[in-house]
Short mmCIF file of C-alpha atoms and ligand atoms in Angstrom, two decimals:
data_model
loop_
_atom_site.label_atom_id
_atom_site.label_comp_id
_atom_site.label_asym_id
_atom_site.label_seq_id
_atom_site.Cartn_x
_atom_site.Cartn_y
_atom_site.Cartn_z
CA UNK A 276 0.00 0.00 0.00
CA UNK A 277 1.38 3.06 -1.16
CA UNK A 278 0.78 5.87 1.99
CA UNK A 279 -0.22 10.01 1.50
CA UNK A 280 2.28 11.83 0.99
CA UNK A 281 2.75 15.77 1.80
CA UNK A 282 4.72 18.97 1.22
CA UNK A 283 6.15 21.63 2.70
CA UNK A 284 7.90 24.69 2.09
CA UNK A 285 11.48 25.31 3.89
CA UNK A 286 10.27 28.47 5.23
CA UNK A 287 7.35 26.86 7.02
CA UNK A 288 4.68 28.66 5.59
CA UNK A 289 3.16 26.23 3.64
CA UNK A 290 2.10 22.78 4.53
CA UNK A 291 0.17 19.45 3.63
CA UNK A 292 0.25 19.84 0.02
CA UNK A 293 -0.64 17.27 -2.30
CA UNK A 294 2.62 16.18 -4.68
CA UNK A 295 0.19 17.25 -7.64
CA UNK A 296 0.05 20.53 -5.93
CA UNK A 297 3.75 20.84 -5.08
CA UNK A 298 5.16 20.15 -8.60
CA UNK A 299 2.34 22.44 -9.74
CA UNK A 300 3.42 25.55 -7.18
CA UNK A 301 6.90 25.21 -8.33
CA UNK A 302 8.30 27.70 -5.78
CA UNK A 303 6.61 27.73 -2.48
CA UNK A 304 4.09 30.79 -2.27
CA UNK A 305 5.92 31.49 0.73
CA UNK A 306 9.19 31.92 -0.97
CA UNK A 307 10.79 28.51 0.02
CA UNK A 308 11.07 25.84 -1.99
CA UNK A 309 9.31 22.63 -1.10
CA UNK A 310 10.12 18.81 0.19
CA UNK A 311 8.32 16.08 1.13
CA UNK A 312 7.56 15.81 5.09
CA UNK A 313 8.75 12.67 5.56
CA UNK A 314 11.64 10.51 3.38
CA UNK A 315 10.77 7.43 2.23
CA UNK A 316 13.11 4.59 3.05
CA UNK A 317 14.34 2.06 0.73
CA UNK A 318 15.66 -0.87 2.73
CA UNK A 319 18.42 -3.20 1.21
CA UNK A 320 16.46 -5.73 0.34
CA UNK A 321 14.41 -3.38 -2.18
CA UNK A 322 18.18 -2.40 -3.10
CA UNK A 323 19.10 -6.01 -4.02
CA UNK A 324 15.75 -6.23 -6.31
CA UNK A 325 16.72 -3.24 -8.24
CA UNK A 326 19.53 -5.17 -9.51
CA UNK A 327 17.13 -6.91 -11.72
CA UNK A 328 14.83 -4.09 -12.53
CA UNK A 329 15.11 -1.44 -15.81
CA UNK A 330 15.57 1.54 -15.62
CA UNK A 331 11.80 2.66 -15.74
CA UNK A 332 10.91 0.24 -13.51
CA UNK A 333 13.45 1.51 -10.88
CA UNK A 334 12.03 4.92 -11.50
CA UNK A 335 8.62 3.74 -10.82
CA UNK A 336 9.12 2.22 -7.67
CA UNK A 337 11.21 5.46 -6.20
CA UNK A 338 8.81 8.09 -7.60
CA UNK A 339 5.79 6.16 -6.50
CA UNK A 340 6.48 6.42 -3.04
CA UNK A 341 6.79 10.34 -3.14
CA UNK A 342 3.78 10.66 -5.42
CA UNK A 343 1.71 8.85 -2.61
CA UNK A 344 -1.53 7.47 -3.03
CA UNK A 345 -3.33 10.28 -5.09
CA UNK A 346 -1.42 9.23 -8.64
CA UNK A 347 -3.08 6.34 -10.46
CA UNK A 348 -0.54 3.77 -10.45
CA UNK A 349 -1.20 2.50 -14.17
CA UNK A 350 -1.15 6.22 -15.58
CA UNK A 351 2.35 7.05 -13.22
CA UNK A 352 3.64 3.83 -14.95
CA UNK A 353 2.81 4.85 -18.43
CA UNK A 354 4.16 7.89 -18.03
CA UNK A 355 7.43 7.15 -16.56
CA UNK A 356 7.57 4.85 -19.56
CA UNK A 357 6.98 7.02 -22.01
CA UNK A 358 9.66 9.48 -20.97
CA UNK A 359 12.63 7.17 -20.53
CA UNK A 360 11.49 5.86 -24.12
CA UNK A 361 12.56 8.97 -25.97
CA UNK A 362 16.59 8.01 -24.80
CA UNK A 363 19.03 6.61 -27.43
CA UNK A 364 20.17 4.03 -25.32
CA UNK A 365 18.12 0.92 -24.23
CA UNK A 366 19.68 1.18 -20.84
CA UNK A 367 18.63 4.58 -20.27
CA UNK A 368 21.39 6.03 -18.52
CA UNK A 369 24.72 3.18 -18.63
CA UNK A 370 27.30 2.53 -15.95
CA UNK A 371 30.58 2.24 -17.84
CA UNK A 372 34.25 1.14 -16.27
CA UNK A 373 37.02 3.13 -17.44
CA UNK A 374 40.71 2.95 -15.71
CA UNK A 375 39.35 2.30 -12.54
CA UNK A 376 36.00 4.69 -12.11
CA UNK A 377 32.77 3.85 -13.15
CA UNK A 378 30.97 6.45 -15.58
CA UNK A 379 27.43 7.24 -15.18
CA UNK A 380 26.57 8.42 -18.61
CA UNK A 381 23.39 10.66 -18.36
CA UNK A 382 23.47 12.35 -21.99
CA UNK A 383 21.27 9.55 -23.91
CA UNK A 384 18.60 11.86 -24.13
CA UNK A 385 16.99 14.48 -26.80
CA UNK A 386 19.09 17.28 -25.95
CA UNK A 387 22.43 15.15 -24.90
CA UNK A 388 22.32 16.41 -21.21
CA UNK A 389 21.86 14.97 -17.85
CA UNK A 390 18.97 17.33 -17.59
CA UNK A 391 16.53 15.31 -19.79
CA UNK A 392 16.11 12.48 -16.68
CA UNK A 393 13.95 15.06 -15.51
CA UNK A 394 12.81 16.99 -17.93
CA UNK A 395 11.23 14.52 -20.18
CA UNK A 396 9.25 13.24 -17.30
CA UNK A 397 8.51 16.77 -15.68
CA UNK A 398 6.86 18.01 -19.31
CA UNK A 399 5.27 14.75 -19.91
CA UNK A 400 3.59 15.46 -15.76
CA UNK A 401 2.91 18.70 -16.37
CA UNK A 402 0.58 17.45 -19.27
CA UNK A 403 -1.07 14.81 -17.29
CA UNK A 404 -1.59 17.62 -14.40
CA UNK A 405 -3.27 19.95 -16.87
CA UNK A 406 -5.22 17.51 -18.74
CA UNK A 407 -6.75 16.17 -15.62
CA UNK A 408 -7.61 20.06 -14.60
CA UNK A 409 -8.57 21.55 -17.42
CA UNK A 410 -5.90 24.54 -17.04
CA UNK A 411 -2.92 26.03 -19.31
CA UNK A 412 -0.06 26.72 -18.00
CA UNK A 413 3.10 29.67 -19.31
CA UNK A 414 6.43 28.25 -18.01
CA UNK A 415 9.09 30.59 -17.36
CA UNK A 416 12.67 29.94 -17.45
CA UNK A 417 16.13 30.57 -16.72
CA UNK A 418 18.97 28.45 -18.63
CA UNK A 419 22.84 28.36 -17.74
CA UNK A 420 22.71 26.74 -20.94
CA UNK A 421 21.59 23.04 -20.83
CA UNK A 422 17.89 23.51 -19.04
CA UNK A 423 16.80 25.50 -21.31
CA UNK A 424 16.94 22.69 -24.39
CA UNK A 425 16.15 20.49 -22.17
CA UNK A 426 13.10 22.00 -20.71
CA UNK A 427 11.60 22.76 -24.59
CA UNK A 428 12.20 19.60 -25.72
CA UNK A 429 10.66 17.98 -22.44
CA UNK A 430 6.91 20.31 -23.55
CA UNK A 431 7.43 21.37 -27.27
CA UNK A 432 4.04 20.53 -28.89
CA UNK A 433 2.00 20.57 -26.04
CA UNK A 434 -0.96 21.24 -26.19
CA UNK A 435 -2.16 23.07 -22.94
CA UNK A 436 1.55 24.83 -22.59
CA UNK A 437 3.51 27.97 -23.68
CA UNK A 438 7.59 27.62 -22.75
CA UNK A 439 9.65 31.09 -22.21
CA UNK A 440 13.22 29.90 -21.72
CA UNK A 441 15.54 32.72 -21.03
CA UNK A 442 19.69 32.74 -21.45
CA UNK A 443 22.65 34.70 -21.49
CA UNK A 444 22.83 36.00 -24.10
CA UNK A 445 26.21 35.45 -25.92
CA UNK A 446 27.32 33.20 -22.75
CA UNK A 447 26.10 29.71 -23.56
CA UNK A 448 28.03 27.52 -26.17
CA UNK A 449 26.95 27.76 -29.92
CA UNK A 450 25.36 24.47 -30.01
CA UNK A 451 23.40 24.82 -26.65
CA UNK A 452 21.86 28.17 -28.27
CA UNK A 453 21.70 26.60 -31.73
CA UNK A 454 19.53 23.43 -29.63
CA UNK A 455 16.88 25.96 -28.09
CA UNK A 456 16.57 28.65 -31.06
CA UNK A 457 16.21 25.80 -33.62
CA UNK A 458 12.65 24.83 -32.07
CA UNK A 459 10.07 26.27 -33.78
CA UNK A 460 7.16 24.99 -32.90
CA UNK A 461 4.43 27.72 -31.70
CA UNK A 462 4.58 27.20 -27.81
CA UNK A 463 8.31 27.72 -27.56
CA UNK A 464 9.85 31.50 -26.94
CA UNK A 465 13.33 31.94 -26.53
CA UNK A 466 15.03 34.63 -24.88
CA UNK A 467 18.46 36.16 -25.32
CA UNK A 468 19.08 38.56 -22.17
CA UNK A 469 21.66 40.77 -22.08
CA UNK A 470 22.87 39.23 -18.78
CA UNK A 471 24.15 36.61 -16.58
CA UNK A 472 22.45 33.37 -15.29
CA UNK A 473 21.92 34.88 -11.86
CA UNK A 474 19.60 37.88 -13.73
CA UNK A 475 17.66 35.25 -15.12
CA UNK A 476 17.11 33.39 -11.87
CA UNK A 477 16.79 36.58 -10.36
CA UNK A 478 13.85 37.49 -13.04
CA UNK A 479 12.47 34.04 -12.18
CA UNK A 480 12.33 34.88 -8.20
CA UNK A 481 11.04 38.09 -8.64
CA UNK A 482 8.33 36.84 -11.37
CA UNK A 483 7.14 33.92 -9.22
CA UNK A 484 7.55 36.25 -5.78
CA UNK A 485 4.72 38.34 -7.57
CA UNK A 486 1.81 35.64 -6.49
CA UNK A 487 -1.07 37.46 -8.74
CA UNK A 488 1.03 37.05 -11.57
CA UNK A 489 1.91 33.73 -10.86
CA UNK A 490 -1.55 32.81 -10.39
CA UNK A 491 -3.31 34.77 -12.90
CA UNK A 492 -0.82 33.32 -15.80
CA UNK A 493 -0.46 29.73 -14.12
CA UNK A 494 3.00 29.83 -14.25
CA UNK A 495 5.22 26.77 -14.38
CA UNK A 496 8.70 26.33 -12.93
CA UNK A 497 11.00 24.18 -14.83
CA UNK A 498 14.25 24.90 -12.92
CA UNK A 499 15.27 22.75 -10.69
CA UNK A 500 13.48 24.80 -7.69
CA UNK A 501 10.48 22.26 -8.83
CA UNK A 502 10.56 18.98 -6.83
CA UNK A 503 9.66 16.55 -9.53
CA UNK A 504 12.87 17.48 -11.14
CA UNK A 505 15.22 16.72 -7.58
CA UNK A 506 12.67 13.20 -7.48
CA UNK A 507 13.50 12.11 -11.04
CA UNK A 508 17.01 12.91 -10.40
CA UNK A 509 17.12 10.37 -7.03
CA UNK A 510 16.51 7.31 -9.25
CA UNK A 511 19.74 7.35 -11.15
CA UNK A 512 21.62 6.97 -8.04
CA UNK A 513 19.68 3.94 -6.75
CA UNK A 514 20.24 2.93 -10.49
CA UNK A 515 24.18 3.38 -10.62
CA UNK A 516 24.59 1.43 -7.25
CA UNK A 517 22.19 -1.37 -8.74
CA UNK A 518 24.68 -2.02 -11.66
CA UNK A 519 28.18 -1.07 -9.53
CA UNK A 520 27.41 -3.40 -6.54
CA UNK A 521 27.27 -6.75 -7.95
CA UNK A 522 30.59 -5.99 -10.04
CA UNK A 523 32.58 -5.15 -7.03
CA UNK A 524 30.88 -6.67 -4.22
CA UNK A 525 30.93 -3.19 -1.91
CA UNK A 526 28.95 -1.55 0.82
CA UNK A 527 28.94 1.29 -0.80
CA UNK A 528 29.82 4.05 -3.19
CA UNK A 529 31.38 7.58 -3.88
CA UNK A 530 29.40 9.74 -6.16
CA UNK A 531 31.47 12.69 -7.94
CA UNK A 532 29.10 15.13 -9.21
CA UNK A 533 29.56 18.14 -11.42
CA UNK A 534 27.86 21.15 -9.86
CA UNK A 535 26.13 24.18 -10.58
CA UNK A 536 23.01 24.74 -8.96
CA UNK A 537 22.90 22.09 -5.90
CA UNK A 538 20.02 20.56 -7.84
CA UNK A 539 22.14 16.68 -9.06
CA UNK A 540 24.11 16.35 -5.82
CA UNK A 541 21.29 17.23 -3.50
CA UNK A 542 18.99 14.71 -5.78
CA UNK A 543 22.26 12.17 -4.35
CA UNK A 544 21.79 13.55 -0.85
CA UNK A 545 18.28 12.65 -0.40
CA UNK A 546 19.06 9.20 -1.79
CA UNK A 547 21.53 8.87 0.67
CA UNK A 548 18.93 9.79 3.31
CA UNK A 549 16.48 7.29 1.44
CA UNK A 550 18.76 4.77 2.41
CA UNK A 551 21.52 3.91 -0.41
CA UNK A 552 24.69 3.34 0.91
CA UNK A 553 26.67 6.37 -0.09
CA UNK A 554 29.96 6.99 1.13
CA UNK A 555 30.78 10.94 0.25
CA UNK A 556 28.58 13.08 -2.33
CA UNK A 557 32.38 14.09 -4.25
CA UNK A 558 31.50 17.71 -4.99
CA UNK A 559 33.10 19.28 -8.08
CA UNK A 560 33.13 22.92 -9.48
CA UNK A 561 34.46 25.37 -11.70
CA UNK A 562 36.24 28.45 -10.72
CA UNK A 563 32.96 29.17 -9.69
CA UNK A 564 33.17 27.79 -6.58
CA UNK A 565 31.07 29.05 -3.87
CA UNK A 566 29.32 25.35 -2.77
CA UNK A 567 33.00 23.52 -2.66
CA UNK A 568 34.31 26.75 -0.56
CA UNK A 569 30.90 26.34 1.65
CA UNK A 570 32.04 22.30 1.88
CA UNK A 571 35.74 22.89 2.50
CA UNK A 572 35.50 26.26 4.55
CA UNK A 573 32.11 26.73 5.48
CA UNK A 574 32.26 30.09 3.60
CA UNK A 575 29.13 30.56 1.77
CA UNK A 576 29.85 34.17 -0.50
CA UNK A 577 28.83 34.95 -3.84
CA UNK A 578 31.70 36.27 -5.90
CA UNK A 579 31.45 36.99 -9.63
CA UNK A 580 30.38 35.10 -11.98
CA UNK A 581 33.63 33.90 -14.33
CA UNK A 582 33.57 32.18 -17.62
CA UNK A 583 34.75 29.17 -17.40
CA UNK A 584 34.72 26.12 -19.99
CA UNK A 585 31.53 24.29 -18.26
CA UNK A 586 29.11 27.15 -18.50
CA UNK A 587 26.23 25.09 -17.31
CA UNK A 588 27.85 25.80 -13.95
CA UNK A 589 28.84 28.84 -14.09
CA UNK A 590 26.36 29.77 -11.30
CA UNK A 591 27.09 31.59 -7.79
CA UNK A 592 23.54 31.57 -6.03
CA UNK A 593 22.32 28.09 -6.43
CA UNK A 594 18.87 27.52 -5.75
CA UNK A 595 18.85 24.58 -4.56
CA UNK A 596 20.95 25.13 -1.97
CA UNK A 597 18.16 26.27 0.91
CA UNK A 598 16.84 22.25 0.76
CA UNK A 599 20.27 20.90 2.23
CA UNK A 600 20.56 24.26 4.44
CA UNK A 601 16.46 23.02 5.76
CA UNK A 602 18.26 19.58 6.96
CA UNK A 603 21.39 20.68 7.89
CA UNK A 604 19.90 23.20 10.68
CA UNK A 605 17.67 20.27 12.03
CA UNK A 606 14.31 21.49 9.97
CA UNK A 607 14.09 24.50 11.77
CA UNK A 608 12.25 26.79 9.01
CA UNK A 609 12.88 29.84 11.68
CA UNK A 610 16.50 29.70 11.10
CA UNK A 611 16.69 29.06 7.85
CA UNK A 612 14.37 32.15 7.40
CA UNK A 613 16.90 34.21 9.49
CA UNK A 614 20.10 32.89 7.29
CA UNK A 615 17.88 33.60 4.01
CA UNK A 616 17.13 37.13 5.12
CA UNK A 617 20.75 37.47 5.92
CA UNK A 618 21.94 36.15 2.79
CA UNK A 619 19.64 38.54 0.65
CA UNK A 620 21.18 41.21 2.26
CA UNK A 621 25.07 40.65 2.85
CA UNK A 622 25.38 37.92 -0.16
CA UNK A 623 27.48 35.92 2.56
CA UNK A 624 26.98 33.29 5.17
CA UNK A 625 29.86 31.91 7.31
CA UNK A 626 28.95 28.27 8.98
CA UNK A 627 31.03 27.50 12.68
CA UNK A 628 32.97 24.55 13.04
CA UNK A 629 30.11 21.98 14.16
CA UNK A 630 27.71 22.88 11.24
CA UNK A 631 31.35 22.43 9.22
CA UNK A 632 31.97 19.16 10.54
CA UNK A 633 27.66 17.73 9.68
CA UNK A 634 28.29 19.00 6.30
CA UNK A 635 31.89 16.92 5.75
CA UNK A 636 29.80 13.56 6.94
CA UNK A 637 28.28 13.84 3.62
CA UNK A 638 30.32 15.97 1.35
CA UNK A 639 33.87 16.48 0.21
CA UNK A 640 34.63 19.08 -2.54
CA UNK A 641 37.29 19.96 -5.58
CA UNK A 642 37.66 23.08 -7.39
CA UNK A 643 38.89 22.03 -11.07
CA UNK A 644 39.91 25.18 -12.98
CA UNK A 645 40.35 25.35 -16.83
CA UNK A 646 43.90 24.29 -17.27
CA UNK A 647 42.88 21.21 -14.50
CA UNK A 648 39.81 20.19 -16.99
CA UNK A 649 41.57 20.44 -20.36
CA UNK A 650 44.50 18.34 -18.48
CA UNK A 651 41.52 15.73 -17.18
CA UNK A 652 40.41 15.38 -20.53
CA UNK A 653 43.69 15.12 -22.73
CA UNK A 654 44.87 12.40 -20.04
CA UNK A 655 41.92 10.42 -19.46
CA UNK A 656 41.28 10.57 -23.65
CA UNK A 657 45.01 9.10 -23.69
CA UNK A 658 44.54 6.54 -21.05
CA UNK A 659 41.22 5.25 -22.45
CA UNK A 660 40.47 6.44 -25.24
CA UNK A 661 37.01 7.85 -23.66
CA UNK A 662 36.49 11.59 -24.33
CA UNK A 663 34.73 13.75 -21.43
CA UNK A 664 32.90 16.60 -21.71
CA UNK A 665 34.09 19.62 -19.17
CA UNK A 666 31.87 19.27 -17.20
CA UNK A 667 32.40 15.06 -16.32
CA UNK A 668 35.79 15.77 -16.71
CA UNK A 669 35.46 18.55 -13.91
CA UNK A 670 33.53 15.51 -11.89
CA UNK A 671 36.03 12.79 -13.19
CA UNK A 672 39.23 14.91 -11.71
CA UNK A 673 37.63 15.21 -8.19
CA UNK A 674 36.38 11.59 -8.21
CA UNK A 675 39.43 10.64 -9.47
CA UNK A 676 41.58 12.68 -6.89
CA UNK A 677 38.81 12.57 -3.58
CA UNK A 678 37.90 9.16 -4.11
CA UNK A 679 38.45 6.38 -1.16
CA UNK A 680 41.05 3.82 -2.71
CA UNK A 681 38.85 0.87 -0.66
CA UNK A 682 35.03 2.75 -2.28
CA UNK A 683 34.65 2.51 -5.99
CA UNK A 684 33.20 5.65 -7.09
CA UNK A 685 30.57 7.03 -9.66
CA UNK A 686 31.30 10.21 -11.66
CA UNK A 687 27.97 11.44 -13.51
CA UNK A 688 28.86 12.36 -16.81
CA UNK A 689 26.25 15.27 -17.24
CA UNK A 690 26.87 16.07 -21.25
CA UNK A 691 27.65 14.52 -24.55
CA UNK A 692 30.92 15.55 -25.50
CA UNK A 693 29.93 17.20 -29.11
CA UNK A 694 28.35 19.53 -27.04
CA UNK A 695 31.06 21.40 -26.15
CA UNK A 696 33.32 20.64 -28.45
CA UNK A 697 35.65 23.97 -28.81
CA UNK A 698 37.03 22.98 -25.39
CA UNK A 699 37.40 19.03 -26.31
CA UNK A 700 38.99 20.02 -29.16
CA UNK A 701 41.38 22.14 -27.18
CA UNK A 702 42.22 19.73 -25.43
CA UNK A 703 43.10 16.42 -27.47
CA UNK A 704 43.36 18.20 -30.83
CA UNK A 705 40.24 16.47 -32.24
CA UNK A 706 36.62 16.94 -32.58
CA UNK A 707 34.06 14.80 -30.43
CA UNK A 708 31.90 12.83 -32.79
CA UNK A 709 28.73 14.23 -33.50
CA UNK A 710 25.51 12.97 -32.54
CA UNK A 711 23.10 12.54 -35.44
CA UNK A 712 20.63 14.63 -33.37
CA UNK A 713 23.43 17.54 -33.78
CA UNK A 714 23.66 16.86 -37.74
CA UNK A 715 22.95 20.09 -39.54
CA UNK A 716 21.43 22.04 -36.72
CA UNK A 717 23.31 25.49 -38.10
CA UNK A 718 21.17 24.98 -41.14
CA UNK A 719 17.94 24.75 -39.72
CA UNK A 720 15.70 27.68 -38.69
CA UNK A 721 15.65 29.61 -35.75
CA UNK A 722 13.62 31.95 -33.78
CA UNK A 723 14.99 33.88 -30.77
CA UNK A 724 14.04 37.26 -29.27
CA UNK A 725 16.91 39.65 -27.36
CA UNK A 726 15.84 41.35 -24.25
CA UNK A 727 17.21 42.98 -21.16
CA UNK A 728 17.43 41.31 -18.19
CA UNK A 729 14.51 43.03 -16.56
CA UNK A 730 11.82 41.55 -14.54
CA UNK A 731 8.91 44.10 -15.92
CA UNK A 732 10.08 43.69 -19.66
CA UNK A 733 9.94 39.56 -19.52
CA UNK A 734 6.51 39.85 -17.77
CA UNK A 735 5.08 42.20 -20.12
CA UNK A 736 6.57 39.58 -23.02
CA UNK A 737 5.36 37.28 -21.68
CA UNK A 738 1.77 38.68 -20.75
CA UNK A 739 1.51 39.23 -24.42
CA UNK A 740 2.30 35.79 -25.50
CA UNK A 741 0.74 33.79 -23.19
CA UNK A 742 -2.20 30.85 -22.98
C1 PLP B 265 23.12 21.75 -15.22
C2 PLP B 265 24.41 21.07 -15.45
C3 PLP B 265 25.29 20.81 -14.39
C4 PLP B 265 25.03 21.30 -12.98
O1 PLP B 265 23.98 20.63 -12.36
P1 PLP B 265 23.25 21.28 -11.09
O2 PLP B 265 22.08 20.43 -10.82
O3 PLP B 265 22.85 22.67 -11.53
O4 PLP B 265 24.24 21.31 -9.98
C5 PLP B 265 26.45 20.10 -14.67
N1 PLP B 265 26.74 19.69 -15.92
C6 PLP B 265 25.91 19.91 -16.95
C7 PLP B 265 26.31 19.45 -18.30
C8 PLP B 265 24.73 20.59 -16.76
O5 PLP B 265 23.90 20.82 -17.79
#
């Protein structure tokens, strides 16, 4: 028997919501961002079945228990189904063994990035939830780079949805703007803005903060601030560990996870509070390094934003961050209200020594800077002939460095090489192979609007585009 299950926001304003409800609310109207009130746990014998379960039926038996009983079982199946279908590879997302570390290769999808897991299933939901209330629905957006494709391919054609995706404009690489501007179908509106990824989150906040816009336009959140996305993410985890285990006969594992926006590596922390046997969550950044200075130092404070050659996580304020700060001060929505407000003002939170020492049972950290990933992926390419993206290969270098000799250890390989591939090329003198979803994309056409990164001017684009 499947049991209710309810939301909340971290703030504590909001309460006893239905999972339909949360992953329609996106952001909590409170300003939080929601989780479920109690973790499900999956107990090792469940862990030893999944060894002999696919992919989609993995996912159905994790999701299911946060959907609770108000999801028909047979439609939650179908659905689950019908988004893992739309990936190239029959495994979904493969474990592969190279020199020692097992790769968990999350780019089979439309849009070659990790961020298809959850996007294919969070359109495909967002459908279901519509159809079943009769309502339309304007999703607004903020892309590093990778969402954004990710989040139109996950709804283009739908019916009862409009998509505005917004990016740096000029920041993201040529292919990643090439693989949102090239979808043309009606519902999809892409915008350039002349900013950073932080003014388009900040857009986002502000746009969702303003609750009779929100409600008056139905608007849909897409970043990973909606829980369905952090749920679809747990299952590859419990996946990994299902194909890892029997080959090495461990109690558990390392995950090394390339980070941006806390939304991956806290999907890996709630697994590890679900129950899988995690050793350390391995977290890796950029030169943008604000989370693995928070890890290492306990100094949580935004610098600039620097171009780096992962762009997806070139990111300073990462949303996701507030769920792990919820847990980490004992679910005390009080505090975390205080530190929030504190934040917002000074842009800087400093952690003592015992909240230091909670955060190290779980995490270790790794800043990789450029010369560190082009090095990762010349020398891995030469040991294995396996080419990473910059962004694995910023997870493969920690992993590869931070990793217990005694744990094996996952890296998540978030992209498909050809998507970046001025930076592969840099590095091993060759192109990546191209993907025949990539064939010919600079021919096709493209539609794309420039704008500037003002809240007012989005809203009033968007009020005169909308369902
Ligand atoms: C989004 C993204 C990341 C960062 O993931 P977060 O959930 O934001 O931490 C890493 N690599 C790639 C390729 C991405 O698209």
């Amino acid at each position: 028997m499947r049991q209710s299950m309810r939301y909340m926001s971290t703030r504590g304003q909001v309460r006893d919501l239905s999972f339909k409800d949360a992953v329609m609310m996106g952001l909590a109207n409170d300003g939080g961002l929601l989780l479920p009130q109690q973790i499900p746990a999956i107990s090792p014998e469940q862990l030893l079945e999944y060894r002999q379960m696919s992919y989609p039926q993995i996912a159905f038996d994790i999701i299911s228990r946060f959907t609770g009983d108000d999801f028909d079982a047979a439609d939650l199946k179908e659905l689950i189904e019908r988004s893992y279908a739309t990936f190239e590879h029959p495994e979904v997302t493969p474990v592969v063994k190279k020199d020692g570390v097992y790769i968990l290769e999350l780019f089979h999808g439309p849009t070659l990035a990790f961020k298809d897991v959850a996007l294919q299933f969070l359109g495909n939901l967002f459908e279901y939830l519509l159809e079943e209330r009769d309502e339309k629905m304007n999703i607004l957006g903020a892309t590093s780079g990778d969402t954004g494709s990710a989040a139109i391919y996950g709804v283009r054609g739908k019916e009862r949805i409009n998509i505005f995706i917004m990016y740096p404009h000029g920041k993201v690489s040529p292919i990643q703007e090439l693989q949102m501007t090239t979808v043309t179908d009606a519902n999809v509106f892409n915008l350039a803005i002349r900013g950073t990824f932080d003014d388009g989150q900040r857009i986002i906040k502000e746009a969702f903060g303003d609750l009779d816009f929100k409600a008056k336009y139905n608007l849909g959140a897409v970043n990973s601030i909606n829980w369905a996305r952090v749920l679809a993410q747990i299952v590859y985890y419990f996946y990994a560990f299902s194909r890892v285990q029997p080959q090495e006969d461990c109690d558990q594992v390392d995950f090394s996870v390339p980070t941006g926006n806390f939304g991956d590596i806290f999907a890996g922390y709630m697994a590890k509070r679900m129950g899988l046997p995690i050793g350390k969550l391995i977290l890796a950044t950029n030169e943008n390094n604000i989370l693995s200075r928070f890890v290492l130092n306990g100094d949580y404070s935004v610098g600039n934003v620097v171009e780096t050659l992962s762009p997806s996580m070139d990111i300073q304020i990462a949303s996701n961050f507030e769920r792990y700060l919820f847990y980490l001060l004992g679910e005390d929505s009080e505090s975390l209200c205080g530190l929030m407000e504190s934040f917002s003002s000074s842009k800087s939170l400093q952690f003592d020594e015992q909240l230091q020492a909670k955060v190290r049972e779980d995490f270790t950290a790794l800043t990789v800077d450029k010369a560190a990933t082009i090095e990762q992926i010349s020398d891995f390419h030469q040991r294995t002939g396996y080419v990473l993206d910059p962004h694995t290969a910023v997870g493969v270098r920690a992993g590869e460095q931070l990793s217990d000799p005694d744990i094996p250890v996952v890296c998540l390989a978030t992209a498909h090489p050809a998507k970046f591939g001025e930076a592969v090329q840099q590095a091993i003198g060759q192109d990546p192979e191209m993907p025949a979803s990539l064939q010919g994309i600079e021919e096709r056409e493209k539609r794309c609007d420039l704008i500037n990164a003002d809240t007012e001017q989005v809203k009033a684009y968007l009020v005169e585009r909308a369902r």
